[in-house]
PDB file of C-alpha atoms in Angstrom:
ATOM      1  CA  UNK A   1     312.294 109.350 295.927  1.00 87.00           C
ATOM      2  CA  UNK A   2     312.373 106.585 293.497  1.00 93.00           C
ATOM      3  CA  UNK A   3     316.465 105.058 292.519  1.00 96.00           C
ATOM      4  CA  UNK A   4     317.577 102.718 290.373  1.00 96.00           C
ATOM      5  CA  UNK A   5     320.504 100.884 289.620  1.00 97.00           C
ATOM      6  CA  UNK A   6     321.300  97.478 287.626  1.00 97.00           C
ATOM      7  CA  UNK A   7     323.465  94.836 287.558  1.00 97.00           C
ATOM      8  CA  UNK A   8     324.791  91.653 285.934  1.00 97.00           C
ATOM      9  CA  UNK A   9     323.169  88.516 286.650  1.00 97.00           C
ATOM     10  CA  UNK A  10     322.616  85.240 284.816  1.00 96.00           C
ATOM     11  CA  UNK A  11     319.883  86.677 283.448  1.00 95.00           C
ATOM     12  CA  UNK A  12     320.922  89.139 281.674  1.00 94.00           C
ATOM     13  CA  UNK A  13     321.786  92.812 283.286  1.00 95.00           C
ATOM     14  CA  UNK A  14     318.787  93.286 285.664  1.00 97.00           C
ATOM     15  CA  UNK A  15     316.963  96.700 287.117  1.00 96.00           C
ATOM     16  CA  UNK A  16     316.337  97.483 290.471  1.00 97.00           C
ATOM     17  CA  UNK A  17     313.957 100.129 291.594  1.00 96.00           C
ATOM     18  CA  UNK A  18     313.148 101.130 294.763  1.00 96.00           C
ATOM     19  CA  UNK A  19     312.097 104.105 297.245  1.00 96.00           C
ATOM     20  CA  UNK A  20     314.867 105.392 300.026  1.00 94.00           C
ATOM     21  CA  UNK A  21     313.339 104.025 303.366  1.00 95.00           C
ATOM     22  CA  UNK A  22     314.453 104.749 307.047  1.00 94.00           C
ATOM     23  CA  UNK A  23     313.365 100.603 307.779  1.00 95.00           C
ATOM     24  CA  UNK A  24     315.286  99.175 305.089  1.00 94.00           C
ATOM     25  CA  UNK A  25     318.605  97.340 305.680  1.00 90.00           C
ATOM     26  CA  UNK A  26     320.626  99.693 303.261  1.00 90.00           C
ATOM     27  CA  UNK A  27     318.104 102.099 303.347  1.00 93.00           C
ATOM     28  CA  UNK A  28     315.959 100.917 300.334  1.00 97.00           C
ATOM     29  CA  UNK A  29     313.080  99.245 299.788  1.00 97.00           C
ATOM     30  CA  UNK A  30     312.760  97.228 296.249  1.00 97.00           C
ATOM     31  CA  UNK A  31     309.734  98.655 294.550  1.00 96.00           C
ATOM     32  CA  UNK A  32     311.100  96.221 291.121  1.00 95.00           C
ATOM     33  CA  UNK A  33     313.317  93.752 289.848  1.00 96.00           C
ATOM     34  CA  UNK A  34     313.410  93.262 286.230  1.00 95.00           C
ATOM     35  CA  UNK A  35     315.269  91.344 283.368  1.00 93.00           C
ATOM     36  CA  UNK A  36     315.627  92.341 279.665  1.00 91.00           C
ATOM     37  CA  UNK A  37     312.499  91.907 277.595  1.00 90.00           C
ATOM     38  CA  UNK A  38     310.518  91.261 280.538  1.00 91.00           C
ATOM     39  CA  UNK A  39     306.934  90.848 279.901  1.00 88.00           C
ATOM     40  CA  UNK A  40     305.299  94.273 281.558  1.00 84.00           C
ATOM     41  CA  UNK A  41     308.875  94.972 283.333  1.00 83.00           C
ATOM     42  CA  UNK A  42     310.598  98.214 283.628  1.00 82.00           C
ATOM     43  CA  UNK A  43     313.268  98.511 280.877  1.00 83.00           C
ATOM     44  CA  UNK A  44     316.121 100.331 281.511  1.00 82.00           C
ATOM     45  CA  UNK A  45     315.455 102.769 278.419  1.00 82.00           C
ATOM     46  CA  UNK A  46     312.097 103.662 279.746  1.00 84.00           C
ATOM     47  CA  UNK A  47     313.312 104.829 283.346  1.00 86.00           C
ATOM     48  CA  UNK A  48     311.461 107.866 284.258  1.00 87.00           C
ATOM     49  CA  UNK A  49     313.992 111.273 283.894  1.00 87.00           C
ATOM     50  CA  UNK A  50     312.787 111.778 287.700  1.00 91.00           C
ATOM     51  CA  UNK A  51     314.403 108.472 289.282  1.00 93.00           C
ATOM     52  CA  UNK A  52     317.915 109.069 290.291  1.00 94.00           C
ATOM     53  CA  UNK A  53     320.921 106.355 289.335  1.00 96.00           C
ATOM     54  CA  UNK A  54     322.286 105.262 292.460  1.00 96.00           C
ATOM     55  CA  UNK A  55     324.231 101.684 292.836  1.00 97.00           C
ATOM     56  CA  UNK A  56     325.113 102.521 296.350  1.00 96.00           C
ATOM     57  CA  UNK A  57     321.445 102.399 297.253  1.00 96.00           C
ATOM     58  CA  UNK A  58     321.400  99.240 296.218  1.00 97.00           C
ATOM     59  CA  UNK A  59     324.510  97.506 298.005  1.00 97.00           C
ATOM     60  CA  UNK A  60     322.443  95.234 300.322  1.00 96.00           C
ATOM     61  CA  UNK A  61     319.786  93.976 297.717  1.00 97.00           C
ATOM     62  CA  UNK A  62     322.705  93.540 295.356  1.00 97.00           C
ATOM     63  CA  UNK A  63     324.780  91.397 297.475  1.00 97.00           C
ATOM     64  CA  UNK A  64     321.419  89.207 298.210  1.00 97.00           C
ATOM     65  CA  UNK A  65     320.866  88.753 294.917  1.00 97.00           C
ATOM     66  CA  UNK A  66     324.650  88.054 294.057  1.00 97.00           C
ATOM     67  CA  UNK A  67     324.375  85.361 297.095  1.00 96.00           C
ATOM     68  CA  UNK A  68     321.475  83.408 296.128  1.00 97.00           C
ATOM     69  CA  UNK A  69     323.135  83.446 292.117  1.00 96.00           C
ATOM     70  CA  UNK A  70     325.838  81.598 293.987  1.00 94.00           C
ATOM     71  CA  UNK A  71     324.369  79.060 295.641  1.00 92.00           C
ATOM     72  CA  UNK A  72     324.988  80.801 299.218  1.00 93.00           C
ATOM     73  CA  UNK A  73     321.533  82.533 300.098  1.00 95.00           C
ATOM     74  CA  UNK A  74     318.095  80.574 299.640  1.00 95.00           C
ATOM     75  CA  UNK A  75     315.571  83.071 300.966  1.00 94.00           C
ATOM     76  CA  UNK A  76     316.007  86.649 300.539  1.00 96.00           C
ATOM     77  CA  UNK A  77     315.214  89.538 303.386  1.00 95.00           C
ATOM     78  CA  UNK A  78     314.369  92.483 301.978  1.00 95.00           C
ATOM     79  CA  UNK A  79     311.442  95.057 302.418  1.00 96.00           C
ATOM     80  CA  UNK A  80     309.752  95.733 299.633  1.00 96.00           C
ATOM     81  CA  UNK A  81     308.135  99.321 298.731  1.00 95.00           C
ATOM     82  CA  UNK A  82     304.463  99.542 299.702  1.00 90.00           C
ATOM     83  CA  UNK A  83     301.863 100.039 297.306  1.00 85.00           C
ATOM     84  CA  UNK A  84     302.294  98.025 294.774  1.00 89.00           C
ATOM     85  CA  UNK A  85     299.226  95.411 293.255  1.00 92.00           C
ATOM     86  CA  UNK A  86     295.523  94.608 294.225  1.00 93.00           C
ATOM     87  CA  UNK A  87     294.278  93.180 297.406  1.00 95.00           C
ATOM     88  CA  UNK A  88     294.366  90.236 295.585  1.00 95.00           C
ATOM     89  CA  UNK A  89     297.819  89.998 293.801  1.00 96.00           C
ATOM     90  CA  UNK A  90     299.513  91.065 297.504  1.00 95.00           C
ATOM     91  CA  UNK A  91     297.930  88.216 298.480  1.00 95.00           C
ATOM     92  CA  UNK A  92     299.186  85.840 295.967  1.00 96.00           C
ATOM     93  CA  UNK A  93     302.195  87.325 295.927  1.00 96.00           C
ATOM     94  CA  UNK A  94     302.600  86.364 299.724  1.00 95.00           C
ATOM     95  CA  UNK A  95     302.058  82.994 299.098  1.00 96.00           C
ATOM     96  CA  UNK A  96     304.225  83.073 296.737  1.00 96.00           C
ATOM     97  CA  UNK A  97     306.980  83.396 299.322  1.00 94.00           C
ATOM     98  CA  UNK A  98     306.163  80.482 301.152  1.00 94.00           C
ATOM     99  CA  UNK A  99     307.486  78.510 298.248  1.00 96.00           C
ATOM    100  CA  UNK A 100     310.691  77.287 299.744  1.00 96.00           C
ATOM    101  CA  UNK A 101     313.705  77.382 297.283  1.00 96.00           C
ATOM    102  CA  UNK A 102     314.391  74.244 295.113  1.00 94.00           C
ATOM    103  CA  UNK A 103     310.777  73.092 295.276  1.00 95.00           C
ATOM    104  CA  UNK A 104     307.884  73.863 293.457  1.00 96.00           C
ATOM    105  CA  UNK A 105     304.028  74.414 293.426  1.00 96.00           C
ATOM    106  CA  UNK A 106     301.220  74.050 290.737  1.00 95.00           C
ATOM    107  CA  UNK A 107     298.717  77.012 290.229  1.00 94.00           C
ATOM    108  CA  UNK A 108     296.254  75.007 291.666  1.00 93.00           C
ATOM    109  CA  UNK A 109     297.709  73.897 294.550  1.00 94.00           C
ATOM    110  CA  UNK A 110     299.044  77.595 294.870  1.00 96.00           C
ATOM    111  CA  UNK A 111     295.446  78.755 294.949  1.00 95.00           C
ATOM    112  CA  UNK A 112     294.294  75.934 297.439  1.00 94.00           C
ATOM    113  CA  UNK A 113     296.659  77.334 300.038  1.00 94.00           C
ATOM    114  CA  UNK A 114     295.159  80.748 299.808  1.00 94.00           C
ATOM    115  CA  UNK A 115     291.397  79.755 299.120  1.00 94.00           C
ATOM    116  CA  UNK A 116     291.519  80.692 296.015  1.00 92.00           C
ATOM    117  CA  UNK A 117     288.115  78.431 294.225  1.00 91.00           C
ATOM    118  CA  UNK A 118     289.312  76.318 290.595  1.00 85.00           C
ATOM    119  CA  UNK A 119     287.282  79.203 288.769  1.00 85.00           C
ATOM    120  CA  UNK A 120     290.403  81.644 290.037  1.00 89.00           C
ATOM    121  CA  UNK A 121     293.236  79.974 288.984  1.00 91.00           C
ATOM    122  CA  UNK A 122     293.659  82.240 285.925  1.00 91.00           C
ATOM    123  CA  UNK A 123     293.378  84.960 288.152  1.00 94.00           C
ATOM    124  CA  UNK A 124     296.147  83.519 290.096  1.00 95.00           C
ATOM    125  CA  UNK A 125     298.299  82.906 287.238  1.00 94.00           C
ATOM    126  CA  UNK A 126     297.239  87.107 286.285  1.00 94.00           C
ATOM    127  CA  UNK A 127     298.321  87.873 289.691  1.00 95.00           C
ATOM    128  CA  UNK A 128     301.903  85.924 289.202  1.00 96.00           C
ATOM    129  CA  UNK A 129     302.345  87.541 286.310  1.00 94.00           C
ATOM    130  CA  UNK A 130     302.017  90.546 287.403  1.00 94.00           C
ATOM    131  CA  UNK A 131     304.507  90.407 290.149  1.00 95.00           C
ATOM    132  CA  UNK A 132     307.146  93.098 289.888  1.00 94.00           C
ATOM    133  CA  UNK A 133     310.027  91.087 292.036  1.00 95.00           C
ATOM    134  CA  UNK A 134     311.101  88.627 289.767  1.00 94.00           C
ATOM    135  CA  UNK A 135     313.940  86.382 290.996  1.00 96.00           C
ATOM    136  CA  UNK A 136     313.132  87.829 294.659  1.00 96.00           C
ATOM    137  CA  UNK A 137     309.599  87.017 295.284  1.00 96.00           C
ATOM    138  CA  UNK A 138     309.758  83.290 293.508  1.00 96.00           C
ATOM    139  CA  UNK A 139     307.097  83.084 290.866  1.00 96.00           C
ATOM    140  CA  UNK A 140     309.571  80.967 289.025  1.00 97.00           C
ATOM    141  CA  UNK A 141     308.625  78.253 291.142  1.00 97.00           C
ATOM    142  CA  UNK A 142     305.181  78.134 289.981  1.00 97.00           C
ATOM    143  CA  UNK A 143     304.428  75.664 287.230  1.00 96.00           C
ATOM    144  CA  UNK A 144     302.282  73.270 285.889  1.00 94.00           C
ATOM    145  CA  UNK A 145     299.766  70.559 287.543  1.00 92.00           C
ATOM    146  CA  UNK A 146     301.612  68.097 285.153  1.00 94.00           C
ATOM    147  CA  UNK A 147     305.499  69.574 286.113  1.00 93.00           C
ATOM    148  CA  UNK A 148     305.486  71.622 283.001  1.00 94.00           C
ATOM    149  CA  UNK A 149     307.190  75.013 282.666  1.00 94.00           C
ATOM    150  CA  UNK A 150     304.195  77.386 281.948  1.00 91.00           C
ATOM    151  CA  UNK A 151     303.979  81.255 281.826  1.00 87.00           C
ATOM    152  CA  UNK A 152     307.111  83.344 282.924  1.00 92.00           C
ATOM    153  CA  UNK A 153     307.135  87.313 282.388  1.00 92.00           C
ATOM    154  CA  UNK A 154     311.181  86.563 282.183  1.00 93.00           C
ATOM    155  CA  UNK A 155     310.570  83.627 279.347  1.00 93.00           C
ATOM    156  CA  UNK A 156     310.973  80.497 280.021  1.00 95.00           C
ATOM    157  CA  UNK A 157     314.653  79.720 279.357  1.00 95.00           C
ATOM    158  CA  UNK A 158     315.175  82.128 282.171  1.00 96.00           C
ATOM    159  CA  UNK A 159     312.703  80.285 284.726  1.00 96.00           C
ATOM    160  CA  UNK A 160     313.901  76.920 283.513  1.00 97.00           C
ATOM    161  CA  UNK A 161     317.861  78.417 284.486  1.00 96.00           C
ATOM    162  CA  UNK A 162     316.563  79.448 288.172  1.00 97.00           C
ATOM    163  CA  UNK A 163     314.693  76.382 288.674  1.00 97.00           C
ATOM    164  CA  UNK A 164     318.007  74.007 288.039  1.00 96.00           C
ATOM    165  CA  UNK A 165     320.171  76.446 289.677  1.00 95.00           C
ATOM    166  CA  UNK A 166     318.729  75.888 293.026  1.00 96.00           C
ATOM    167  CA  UNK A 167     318.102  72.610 292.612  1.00 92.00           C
ATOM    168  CA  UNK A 168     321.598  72.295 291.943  1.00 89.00           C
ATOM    169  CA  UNK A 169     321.745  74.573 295.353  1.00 76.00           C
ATOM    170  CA  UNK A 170     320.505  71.788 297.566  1.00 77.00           C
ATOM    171  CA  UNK A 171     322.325  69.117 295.851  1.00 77.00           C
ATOM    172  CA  UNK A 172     325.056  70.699 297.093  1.00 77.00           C
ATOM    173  CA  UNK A 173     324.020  71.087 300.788  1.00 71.00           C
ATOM    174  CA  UNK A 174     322.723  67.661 300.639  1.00 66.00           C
ATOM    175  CA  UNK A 175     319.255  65.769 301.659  1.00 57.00           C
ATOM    176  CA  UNK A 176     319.766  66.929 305.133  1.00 51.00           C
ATOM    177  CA  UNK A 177     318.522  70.542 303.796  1.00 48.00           C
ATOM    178  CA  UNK A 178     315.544  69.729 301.987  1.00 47.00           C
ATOM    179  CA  UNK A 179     316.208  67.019 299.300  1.00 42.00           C
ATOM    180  CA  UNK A 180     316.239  67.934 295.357  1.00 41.00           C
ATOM    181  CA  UNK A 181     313.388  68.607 293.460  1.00 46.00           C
ATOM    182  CA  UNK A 182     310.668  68.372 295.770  1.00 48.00           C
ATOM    183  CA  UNK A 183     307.028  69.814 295.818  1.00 52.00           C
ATOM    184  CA  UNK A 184     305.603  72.596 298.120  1.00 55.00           C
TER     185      UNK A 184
END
């Protein structure tokens, strides 16, 4: 059964979709995370009459997502919903997590670490874009070979606002956790 729910964020009010699961910590697993006028997101007008509104499915994602807003989570642990994307976009969407927070990764180095050849970098970028876990699974901290903000399905003001708040996030812990502004 597919639920939703949404909440406020810095990023505007953001929907969460996901599929009750007996492995799940809180019993869901997060099919989607979207922002307002996401490129190719699920908008909250356009939910399906079949998906049920329940915020209490959502308690344990919520309070994830609430931490790492704060400054007091950097990586999240959730289980996400099977089935969703290619082969290929799983793929790079697994790398994807082995971005640690407040650093960042070009395309291309993004699609050395997974053998992806120079001719598939646009692929790679597709694949990014395509990725249905914004905020969660951090595409935001893809960017360009020459540091410059490129391609965000949230818009760029909204990458540009995760990006500084966790680099504020390890100013505050200090060098001792990973320095500010470094590259993965």
């Amino acid at each position: 059964m597919t639920l939703y729910a949404t909440m406020d964020s810095p990023l505007g009010e953001l929907l969460l979709v996901g599929e009750v699961s007996a492995t799940a910590t809180g019993g869901t697993a997060l099919a989607s995370l979207s922002v307002p006028g996401q490129r190719g997101g699920v908008a909250l007008d356009d939910v399906p009459g079949g998906w049920r509104r329940d915020p209490g499915a959502f308690e344990e994602i919520a309070r994830q997502v609430r931490a790492y807003f704060g400054g007091t989570l950097t990586r999240f642990d959730v289980e996400y919903a099977a089935g969703a994307g290619t082969e290929f976009q799983r793929r790079v969407w697994d790398a994807l997590e082995s971005v640690p927070y407040g650093t960042t990764t070009s395309y291309g180095r993004l699609a050395e670490r997974i053998g992806v050849s120079r001719a598939g970098v646009r692929a790679l970028g597709t694949a990014i874009g395509r990725n249905p876990l914004l905020v969660v699974r951090p595409c935001h901290r893809v960017i360009g070979a020459d540091g410059s903000l490129t391609g965000y399905a949230g818009g760029l003001e909204r990458k540009r606002l995760l990006l500084d708040l966790e680099t504020e996030g390890l100013a505050a812990r200090g060098p001792a956790h990973g320095g500010v502004g470094a590259s993965a």
